[in-house]
XYZ file of N, CA, C and O in Angstrom:
708
model
N -39.257 13.041 -20.588
C -38.814 12.509 -19.322
C -37.311 12.237 -19.396
O -36.819 11.646 -20.336
N -36.579 12.667 -18.397
C -35.128 12.534 -18.382
C -34.700 11.146 -17.916
O -35.313 10.544 -17.038
N -33.620 10.617 -18.522
C -33.036 9.356 -18.094
C -31.906 9.568 -17.099
O -31.246 8.609 -16.698
N -31.650 10.816 -16.717
C -30.582 11.087 -15.771
C -30.980 10.592 -14.380
O -32.154 10.635 -14.003
N -29.996 10.111 -13.596
C -30.325 9.665 -12.245
C -30.798 10.838 -11.397
O -30.336 11.963 -11.572
N -31.714 10.558 -10.508
C -32.229 11.595 -9.624
C -31.288 11.717 -8.430
O -30.955 10.731 -7.785
N -30.847 12.911 -8.168
C -29.971 13.176 -7.035
C -30.789 13.938 -6.001
O -31.364 14.981 -6.300
N -30.847 13.371 -4.823
C -31.602 14.003 -3.739
C -30.603 14.613 -2.766
O -29.747 13.915 -2.230
N -30.688 15.906 -2.571
C -29.790 16.612 -1.667
C -30.624 17.133 -0.516
O -31.517 17.960 -0.705
N -30.338 16.622 0.694
C -31.089 17.065 1.871
C -30.672 18.466 2.304
O -31.475 19.272 2.703
N -29.378 18.722 2.227
C -28.837 20.003 2.665
C -28.077 20.617 1.489
O -27.063 20.075 1.061
N -28.569 21.732 0.985
C -27.958 22.352 -0.200
C -26.485 22.691 0.033
O -25.686 22.651 -0.881
N -26.081 23.016 1.246
C -24.679 23.313 1.535
C -23.838 22.042 1.479
O -22.655 22.085 1.180
N -24.445 20.886 1.762
C -23.734 19.612 1.808
C -23.248 19.166 0.424
O -22.301 18.410 0.322
N -23.861 19.657 -0.640
C -23.498 19.211 -1.991
C -22.044 19.554 -2.320
O -21.392 18.858 -3.078
N -21.505 20.590 -1.711
C -20.111 20.962 -1.985
C -19.125 20.083 -1.240
O -17.973 19.995 -1.619
N -19.544 19.435 -0.194
C -18.625 18.611 0.595
C -18.924 17.120 0.480
O -18.077 16.306 0.796
N -20.096 16.761 0.025
C -20.485 15.352 -0.015
C -20.474 14.829 -1.460
O -21.459 14.337 -1.960
N -19.339 14.958 -2.118
C -19.186 14.437 -3.470
C -18.101 13.360 -3.440
O -17.360 13.246 -2.465
N -18.006 12.584 -4.486
C -16.974 11.551 -4.496
C -15.604 12.193 -4.753
O -15.497 13.172 -5.482
N -14.576 11.613 -4.134
C -13.226 12.131 -4.340
C -12.637 11.536 -5.622
O -13.267 10.708 -6.280
N -11.424 11.954 -5.986
C -10.818 11.498 -7.237
C -10.650 9.987 -7.274
O -10.929 9.349 -8.292
N -10.166 9.392 -6.179
C -9.987 7.933 -6.168
C -11.314 7.211 -6.360
O -11.393 6.240 -7.115
N -12.359 7.684 -5.706
C -13.684 7.078 -5.876
C -14.167 7.221 -7.320
O -14.724 6.283 -7.896
N -13.927 8.374 -7.894
C -14.339 8.644 -9.266
C -13.639 7.706 -10.252
O -14.280 7.033 -11.056
N -12.323 7.623 -10.152
C -11.580 6.822 -11.126
C -11.744 5.324 -10.897
O -11.776 4.553 -11.860
N -11.883 4.894 -9.650
C -12.146 3.472 -9.417
C -13.541 3.124 -9.925
O -13.759 2.033 -10.458
N -14.472 4.041 -9.808
C -15.815 3.824 -10.358
C -15.756 3.639 -11.868
O -16.467 2.800 -12.433
N -14.912 4.413 -12.529
C -14.750 4.279 -13.979
C -14.146 2.914 -14.314
O -14.570 2.252 -15.270
N -13.168 2.468 -13.529
C -12.572 1.144 -13.749
C -13.623 0.053 -13.550
O -13.704 -0.901 -14.340
N -14.440 0.188 -12.517
C -15.506 -0.788 -12.261
C -16.495 -0.794 -13.424
O -16.871 -1.856 -13.938
N -16.905 0.379 -13.865
C -17.831 0.475 -14.990
C -17.224 -0.153 -16.247
O -17.896 -0.893 -16.971
N -15.947 0.081 -16.487
C -15.262 -0.515 -17.643
C -15.260 -2.038 -17.556
O -15.383 -2.718 -18.578
N -15.138 -2.577 -16.354
C -15.114 -4.039 -16.189
C -16.404 -4.686 -16.678
O -16.399 -5.840 -17.112
N -17.493 -3.944 -16.649
C -18.780 -4.496 -17.071
C -18.870 -4.702 -18.578
O -19.801 -5.341 -19.063
N -17.883 -4.187 -19.333
C -17.817 -4.446 -20.782
C -17.286 -5.847 -21.074
O -17.481 -6.376 -22.157
N -16.597 -6.452 -20.109
C -15.995 -7.766 -20.316
C -17.068 -8.832 -20.493
O -18.093 -8.813 -19.815
N -16.805 -9.779 -21.391
C -17.727 -10.893 -21.601
C -17.319 -12.110 -20.802
O -17.948 -13.163 -20.888
N -16.264 -11.979 -20.020
C -15.806 -13.071 -19.167
C -16.832 -13.298 -18.065
O -17.173 -12.377 -17.330
N -17.339 -14.513 -17.974
C -18.405 -14.788 -16.998
C -17.872 -15.000 -15.583
O -18.640 -14.922 -14.631
N -16.573 -15.245 -15.419
C -16.063 -15.512 -14.076
C -15.246 -14.364 -13.488
O -15.249 -14.172 -12.276
N -14.532 -13.609 -14.302
C -13.697 -12.525 -13.785
C -13.781 -11.322 -14.713
O -13.257 -11.354 -15.814
N -14.440 -10.284 -14.245
C -14.545 -9.046 -15.012
C -13.567 -8.045 -14.405
O -13.651 -7.742 -13.217
N -12.643 -7.564 -15.227
C -11.626 -6.624 -14.744
C -11.671 -5.374 -15.608
O -11.787 -5.451 -16.831
N -11.592 -4.224 -14.959
C -11.566 -2.952 -15.654
C -10.392 -2.118 -15.194
O -9.888 -2.296 -14.081
N -9.940 -1.212 -16.066
C -8.793 -0.364 -15.756
C -9.004 1.033 -16.318
O -9.614 1.197 -17.368
N -8.477 2.007 -15.584
C -8.475 3.397 -16.031
C -7.093 3.973 -15.747
O -6.571 3.813 -14.640
N -6.492 4.595 -16.747
C -5.190 5.242 -16.572
C -5.436 6.743 -16.564
O -6.107 7.278 -17.448
N -4.859 7.412 -15.549
C -5.183 8.804 -15.285
C -3.894 9.624 -15.114
O -2.944 9.156 -14.481
N -3.901 10.843 -15.640
C -2.753 11.747 -15.495
C -2.773 12.405 -14.121
O -3.773 12.341 -13.407
N -1.651 13.097 -13.789
C -1.633 13.817 -12.499
C -2.587 15.002 -12.503
O -2.881 15.545 -11.463
N -3.054 15.387 -13.691
C -4.043 16.469 -13.781
C -5.474 15.942 -13.700
O -6.412 16.653 -14.035
N -5.633 14.690 -13.311
C -6.946 14.048 -13.153
C -7.694 13.919 -14.474
O -8.916 14.034 -14.520
N -6.951 13.659 -15.544
C -7.572 13.432 -16.849
C -7.442 11.959 -17.208
O -6.368 11.368 -17.058
N -8.532 11.384 -17.683
C -8.513 9.985 -18.096
C -7.718 9.897 -19.402
O -8.043 10.553 -20.386
N -6.671 9.076 -19.382
C -5.821 8.890 -20.555
C -6.244 7.684 -21.379
O -6.116 7.673 -22.587
N -6.753 6.647 -20.688
C -7.168 5.441 -21.395
C -7.984 4.544 -20.474
O -7.895 4.641 -19.250
N -8.754 3.660 -21.115
C -9.576 2.685 -20.393
C -9.358 1.312 -21.004
O -8.977 1.191 -22.167
N -9.626 0.276 -20.223
C -9.531 -1.082 -20.747
C -10.318 -2.054 -19.893
O -10.663 -1.757 -18.752
N -10.591 -3.198 -20.472
C -11.237 -4.296 -19.743
C -10.714 -5.591 -20.332
O -10.142 -5.601 -21.421
N -10.873 -6.693 -19.602
C -10.357 -7.961 -20.115
C -11.276 -8.489 -21.207
O -12.479 -8.572 -21.049
N -10.644 -8.810 -22.344
C -11.392 -9.298 -23.491
C -10.456 -9.771 -24.581
O -9.240 -9.767 -24.427
N -11.024 -10.161 -25.676
C -10.243 -10.670 -26.800
C -9.586 -9.520 -27.567
O -10.076 -8.402 -27.560
N -8.469 -9.806 -28.237
C -7.832 -8.775 -29.056
C -8.785 -8.272 -30.145
O -9.671 -9.005 -30.592
N -8.586 -7.041 -30.568
C -9.411 -6.431 -31.611
C -9.408 -7.324 -32.850
O -8.371 -7.820 -33.273
N -10.585 -7.519 -33.400
C -10.714 -8.306 -34.627
C -10.933 -9.792 -34.399
O -11.186 -10.529 -35.346
N -10.857 -10.236 -33.154
C -11.074 -11.644 -32.842
C -12.542 -11.815 -32.430
O -13.029 -11.124 -31.539
N -13.223 -12.726 -33.070
C -14.612 -13.020 -32.739
C -14.633 -13.774 -31.411
O -14.279 -14.950 -31.350
N -15.033 -13.069 -30.360
C -14.956 -13.683 -29.026
C -15.956 -14.820 -28.819
O -15.873 -15.538 -27.840
N -16.866 -15.016 -29.748
C -17.774 -16.161 -29.633
C -17.092 -17.447 -30.111
O -17.596 -18.540 -29.880
N -15.941 -17.317 -30.757
C -15.220 -18.494 -31.252
C -14.074 -18.900 -30.335
O -13.341 -19.833 -30.640
N -13.911 -18.192 -29.254
C -12.837 -18.463 -28.297
C -13.470 -18.975 -27.011
O -14.482 -18.453 -26.555
N -12.879 -19.994 -26.380
C -13.454 -20.489 -25.126
C -13.281 -19.474 -23.992
O -12.252 -18.814 -23.907
N -14.288 -19.340 -23.172
C -14.224 -18.469 -22.004
C -14.091 -19.271 -20.716
O -14.146 -18.719 -19.622
N -13.893 -20.571 -20.828
C -13.826 -21.451 -19.659
C -12.520 -21.262 -18.889
O -11.487 -20.897 -19.452
N -12.581 -21.534 -17.587
C -11.395 -21.497 -16.733
C -10.619 -22.805 -16.810
O -9.432 -22.836 -16.533
N -11.327 -23.896 -17.155
C -10.704 -25.210 -17.242
C -11.163 -25.883 -18.528
O -12.255 -25.638 -19.013
N -10.290 -26.748 -19.070
C -10.618 -27.466 -20.286
C -9.728 -28.681 -20.433
O -8.852 -28.936 -19.595
N -9.926 -29.429 -21.502
C -9.122 -30.622 -21.755
C -7.640 -30.248 -21.863
O -6.768 -31.012 -21.453
N -7.351 -29.070 -22.431
C -5.987 -28.545 -22.461
C -6.067 -27.050 -22.218
O -7.155 -26.468 -22.230
N -4.929 -26.429 -22.023
C -4.933 -24.984 -21.792
C -5.512 -24.238 -22.991
O -6.128 -23.182 -22.842
N -5.382 -24.806 -24.183
C -5.932 -24.175 -25.381
C -7.460 -24.162 -25.387
O -8.072 -23.447 -26.174
N -8.054 -24.950 -24.514
C -9.517 -24.985 -24.385
C -10.010 -24.059 -23.283
O -11.158 -24.154 -22.848
N -9.127 -23.169 -22.803
C -9.490 -22.192 -21.775
C -9.301 -20.784 -22.332
O -8.716 -20.595 -23.399
N -9.717 -19.809 -21.561
C -9.599 -18.405 -21.964
C -8.168 -17.874 -21.849
O -7.806 -16.911 -22.511
N -7.348 -18.501 -21.023
C -6.069 -17.917 -20.629
C -5.090 -17.596 -21.756
O -4.452 -16.537 -21.713
N -4.936 -18.428 -22.778
C -3.971 -18.038 -23.809
C -4.483 -16.960 -24.768
O -3.724 -16.447 -25.592
N -5.740 -16.575 -24.648
C -6.353 -15.671 -25.623
C -6.710 -14.286 -25.091
O -6.673 -13.311 -25.829
N -7.107 -14.203 -23.834
C -7.640 -12.952 -23.276
C -6.551 -11.912 -23.081
O -5.468 -12.211 -22.591
N -6.841 -10.671 -23.474
C -6.002 -9.517 -23.151
C -6.513 -8.957 -21.825
O -7.707 -8.684 -21.691
N -5.616 -8.780 -20.883
C -6.004 -8.249 -19.583
C -6.350 -6.759 -19.688
O -5.899 -6.057 -20.608
N -7.137 -6.298 -18.745
C -7.618 -4.912 -18.741
C -6.476 -3.905 -18.751
O -6.528 -2.900 -19.474
N -5.437 -4.164 -17.957
C -4.311 -3.232 -17.867
C -3.606 -3.114 -19.213
O -3.293 -2.012 -19.661
N -3.355 -4.255 -19.851
C -2.692 -4.249 -21.152
C -3.565 -3.550 -22.192
O -3.072 -2.745 -22.997
N -4.863 -3.821 -22.176
C -5.771 -3.136 -23.095
C -5.730 -1.619 -22.885
O -5.698 -0.860 -23.838
N -5.740 -1.190 -21.630
C -5.708 0.251 -21.361
C -4.409 0.864 -21.875
O -4.414 1.960 -22.441
N -3.289 0.157 -21.709
C -2.011 0.660 -22.205
C -2.011 0.726 -23.730
O -1.569 1.702 -24.335
N -2.537 -0.317 -24.367
C -2.526 -0.388 -25.828
C -3.608 0.466 -26.489
O -3.508 0.777 -27.676
N -4.630 0.857 -25.730
C -5.756 1.619 -26.282
C -5.482 3.113 -26.418
O -6.392 3.871 -26.727
N -4.262 3.538 -26.169
C -3.965 4.964 -26.272
C -2.661 5.187 -27.016
O -1.799 4.314 -27.036
N -2.546 6.357 -27.592
C -1.286 6.773 -28.205
C -0.626 7.846 -27.350
O 0.429 8.369 -27.703
N -1.239 8.151 -26.220
C -0.703 9.177 -25.324
C 0.460 8.625 -24.513
O 0.552 7.428 -24.267
N 1.312 9.520 -24.044
C 2.380 9.132 -23.118
C 1.757 8.849 -21.766
O 0.925 9.610 -21.289
N 2.162 7.774 -21.158
C 1.601 7.373 -19.871
C 2.583 7.597 -18.723
O 2.262 7.305 -17.573
N 3.755 8.133 -19.032
C 4.792 8.324 -18.024
C 4.269 9.160 -16.865
O 3.699 10.234 -17.059
N 4.446 8.629 -15.654
C 4.038 9.340 -14.444
C 2.567 9.211 -14.097
O 2.100 9.808 -13.132
N 1.814 8.430 -14.871
C 0.367 8.315 -14.647
C 0.039 7.312 -13.553
O 0.909 6.628 -13.010
N -1.251 7.225 -13.242
C -1.770 6.292 -12.234
C -2.733 5.334 -12.907
O -3.579 5.747 -13.706
N -2.605 4.059 -12.569
C -3.503 3.019 -13.062
C -4.469 2.639 -11.954
O -4.042 2.264 -10.854
N -5.753 2.782 -12.220
C -6.806 2.283 -11.333
C -7.288 0.982 -11.951
O -7.671 0.960 -13.121
N -7.277 -0.103 -11.188
C -7.639 -1.400 -11.742
C -8.406 -2.198 -10.694
O -8.134 -2.097 -9.493
N -9.382 -2.971 -11.145
C -10.238 -3.700 -10.204
C -9.584 -4.953 -9.639
O -10.045 -5.483 -8.637
N -8.502 -5.441 -10.249
C -7.803 -6.634 -9.764
C -6.304 -6.378 -9.847
O -5.813 -5.871 -10.862
N -5.563 -6.736 -8.798
C -4.110 -6.527 -8.775
C -3.485 -7.152 -10.016
O -3.796 -8.286 -10.365
N -2.598 -6.431 -10.706
C -2.042 -6.912 -11.971
C -1.184 -8.171 -11.843
O -0.446 -8.335 -10.876
N -1.262 -9.030 -12.853
C -0.393 -10.202 -12.937
C 1.014 -9.740 -13.321
O 1.220 -8.570 -13.660
N 1.967 -10.652 -13.297
C 3.348 -10.282 -13.615
C 3.517 -9.795 -15.055
O 4.317 -8.901 -15.312
N 2.763 -10.349 -16.007
C 2.876 -9.892 -17.394
C 2.371 -8.454 -17.527
O 2.989 -7.632 -18.206
N 1.272 -8.151 -16.884
C 0.751 -6.778 -16.930
C 1.658 -5.833 -16.146
O 1.829 -4.676 -16.530
N 2.250 -6.333 -15.057
C 3.181 -5.504 -14.279
C 4.332 -5.040 -15.163
O 4.742 -3.873 -15.115
N 4.846 -5.938 -16.000
C 5.936 -5.566 -16.909
C 5.478 -4.482 -17.886
O 6.219 -3.521 -18.146
N 4.275 -4.609 -18.408
C 3.749 -3.609 -19.341
C 3.532 -2.269 -18.633
O 3.825 -1.206 -19.194
N 3.037 -2.309 -17.400
C 2.827 -1.090 -16.605
C 4.156 -0.367 -16.410
O 4.264 0.850 -16.609
N 5.179 -1.120 -16.046
C 6.503 -0.537 -15.818
C 7.050 0.054 -17.120
O 7.532 1.187 -17.144
N 6.969 -0.698 -18.210
C 7.473 -0.232 -19.503
C 6.758 1.031 -19.972
O 7.353 1.891 -20.612
N 5.461 1.150 -19.645
C 4.681 2.318 -20.058
C 5.006 3.556 -19.228
O 4.603 4.656 -19.580
N 5.717 3.379 -18.111
C 6.084 4.513 -17.270
C 5.038 4.878 -16.232
O 5.124 5.935 -15.609
N 4.058 4.006 -16.039
C 3.039 4.247 -15.007
C 3.722 4.163 -13.650
O 4.494 3.244 -13.390
N 3.472 5.137 -12.785
C 4.183 5.220 -11.511
C 3.367 4.815 -10.294
O 3.917 4.660 -9.211
N 2.062 4.652 -10.472
C 1.236 4.294 -9.318
C 0.125 3.359 -9.771
O -0.492 3.590 -10.811
N -0.131 2.313 -8.976
C -1.207 1.362 -9.249
C -2.113 1.323 -8.027
O -1.654 1.034 -6.914
N -3.374 1.639 -8.244
C -4.380 1.550 -7.180
C -5.326 0.431 -7.588
O -5.963 0.502 -8.635
N -5.391 -0.615 -6.771
C -6.173 -1.799 -7.106
C -7.288 -2.009 -6.099
O -7.165 -1.645 -4.938
N -8.373 -2.607 -6.565
C -9.532 -2.854 -5.718
C -9.413 -4.195 -4.991
O -9.581 -4.283 -3.790
N -9.104 -5.251 -5.724
C -9.097 -6.603 -5.169
C -7.728 -7.239 -5.387
O -7.059 -6.960 -6.382
N -7.331 -8.087 -4.466
C -6.043 -8.776 -4.552
C -6.256 -10.261 -4.252
O -5.516 -10.864 -3.483
N -7.273 -10.856 -4.891
C -7.659 -12.227 -4.556
C -6.602 -13.267 -4.902
O -6.640 -14.369 -4.398
N -5.627 -12.916 -5.729
C -4.558 -13.861 -6.079
C -3.239 -13.491 -5.400
O -2.162 -13.826 -5.881
N -3.321 -12.818 -4.258
C -2.174 -12.289 -3.529
C -1.055 -13.306 -3.345
O 0.127 -12.970 -3.492
N -1.373 -14.548 -3.039
C -0.355 -15.555 -2.742
C 0.082 -16.367 -3.960
O 0.913 -17.268 -3.830
N -0.451 -16.083 -5.116
C -0.048 -16.789 -6.337
C 1.329 -16.280 -6.774
O 1.666 -15.106 -6.571
N 2.099 -17.142 -7.392
C 3.453 -16.800 -7.827
C 3.474 -15.550 -8.688
O 4.326 -14.671 -8.525
N 2.524 -15.434 -9.636
C 2.532 -14.272 -10.529
C 2.229 -12.974 -9.795
O 2.727 -11.920 -10.186
N 1.450 -13.019 -8.716
C 1.198 -11.806 -7.932
C 2.411 -11.430 -7.091
O 2.735 -10.244 -6.939
N 3.078 -12.425 -6.562
C 4.303 -12.170 -5.800
C 5.346 -11.555 -6.729
O 6.022 -10.583 -6.374
N 5.476 -12.109 -7.940
C 6.418 -11.562 -8.928
C 6.046 -10.127 -9.280
O 6.933 -9.269 -9.424
N 4.759 -9.842 -9.420
C 4.307 -8.474 -9.723
C 4.773 -7.504 -8.647
O 5.301 -6.431 -8.953
N 4.548 -7.877 -7.403
C 4.941 -6.991 -6.303
C 6.453 -6.756 -6.304
O 6.912 -5.638 -6.083
N 7.231 -7.808 -6.583
C 8.691 -7.653 -6.660
C 9.075 -6.716 -7.802
O 9.926 -5.839 -7.631
N 8.457 -6.914 -8.970
C 8.745 -6.051 -10.118
C 8.408 -4.595 -9.806
O 9.203 -3.689 -10.084
N 7.218 -4.369 -9.254
C 6.802 -3.001 -8.933
C 7.767 -2.362 -7.937
O 8.154 -1.201 -8.085
N 8.170 -3.122 -6.921
C 9.093 -2.587 -5.913
C 10.437 -2.221 -6.546
O 10.962 -1.139 -6.318
N 10.981 -3.113 -7.375
C 12.268 -2.850 -8.017
C 12.198 -1.642 -8.956
O 13.177 -0.907 -9.099
N 11.050 -1.451 -9.606
C 10.892 -0.354 -10.567
C 10.430 0.949 -9.913
O 10.321 1.971 -10.585
N 10.133 0.910 -8.622
C 9.672 2.117 -7.937
C 8.238 2.494 -8.238
O 7.863 3.658 -8.123
N 7.430 1.500 -8.627
C 6.006 1.753 -8.873
C 5.266 1.582 -7.553
O 5.327 0.517 -6.929
N 4.593 2.632 -7.132
C 3.826 2.602 -5.881
C 2.533 1.817 -6.097
O 1.862 1.995 -7.112
N 2.209 0.952 -5.143
C 0.940 0.220 -5.209
C 0.175 0.443 -3.914
O 0.770 0.552 -2.847
N -1.137 0.531 -4.037
C -1.964 0.616 -2.832
C -3.347 0.054 -3.129
O -3.849 0.184 -4.248
N -3.898 -0.579 -2.114
C -5.246 -1.122 -2.269
C -6.253 -0.017 -2.012
O -6.129 0.755 -1.063
N -7.241 0.039 -2.877
C -8.318 1.015 -2.749
C -9.243 0.560 -1.623
O -9.739 -0.571 -1.639
N -9.441 1.417 -0.649
C -10.285 1.076 0.495
C -11.477 2.021 0.629
O -12.168 2.013 1.631
N -11.699 2.815 -0.391
C -12.796 3.792 -0.355
C -14.142 3.164 -0.644
O -14.291 1.942 -0.724
N -15.109 4.035 -0.814
C -16.463 3.579 -1.127
C -16.488 2.954 -2.514
O -15.779 3.387 -3.413
N -17.300 1.921 -2.655
C -17.523 1.294 -3.956
C -18.962 1.604 -4.340
O -19.889 1.257 -3.604
N -19.151 2.273 -5.455
C -20.511 2.658 -5.828
C -21.353 1.444 -6.196
O -20.832 0.436 -6.668
N -22.631 1.553 -5.974
C -23.554 0.525 -6.426
C -23.834 0.793 -7.895
O -24.283 1.871 -8.268
N -23.489 -0.169 -8.720
C -23.752 -0.048 -10.152
C -24.774 -1.105 -10.506
O -24.533 -2.293 -10.347
N -25.932 -0.666 -10.936
C -27.042 -1.577 -11.190
C -27.638 -1.263 -12.557
O -28.205 -0.208 -12.768
N -27.458 -2.198 -13.487
C -28.038 -2.049 -14.809
C -29.065 -3.155 -15.034
O -28.996 -3.908 -15.993
N -29.976 -3.289 -14.111
C -30.996 -4.314 -14.230
C -30.434 -5.703 -13.931
O -30.200 -6.022 -12.774
N -30.162 -6.489 -14.975
C -29.658 -7.838 -14.780
C -28.180 -7.882 -14.394
O -27.681 -8.894 -13.928
N -27.455 -6.778 -14.601
C -26.017 -6.742 -14.306
C -25.786 -5.869 -13.082
O -26.113 -4.703 -13.081
N -25.220 -6.483 -12.051
C -24.878 -5.741 -10.839
C -23.422 -6.011 -10.526
O -22.950 -7.121 -10.673
N -22.709 -4.961 -10.127
C -21.313 -5.153 -9.736
C -21.287 -5.513 -8.265
O -21.872 -4.823 -7.436
N -20.621 -6.594 -7.952
C -20.446 -6.992 -6.558
C -18.990 -7.273 -6.326
O -18.333 -7.895 -7.132
N -18.491 -6.827 -5.200
C -17.108 -7.087 -4.838
C -17.026 -8.365 -4.048
O -17.809 -8.680 -3.228
């Protein structure tokens, strides 16, 4: 018995026109990558793609390699900032940049959450020229405003993804926007 998903095609001619486009494909990969995160409040995924539509790297928010993430707090609030996840977590964008040895110049970053100012600097330094983001829930925060300014000054194009979001259901884990 096959574990592959069953695809039902009503019209055999429709299969050539009713497929997901590149943006849907790569944002789906970013969403799927976000499900690797152990963060219980914010799961972020990223995919970096060449102009030839090849995946160059993937990332999700998590602890640096070699750090036992069960020994680090995942809380949003604590007695001090050291009792929260914030000083420890590597963001998805930074992980995707660091997870490859390939040149990223001219590539596109698909990410489920608009990058913070620290990740914006890394995106610019890596030579990424386009950022397509799914959610911008921190739009009015200082670090998001700084990100937009940095991207504008560096000539990095940004756009919010408004396409279809696939239903990803792995039993107990469901992606919801």
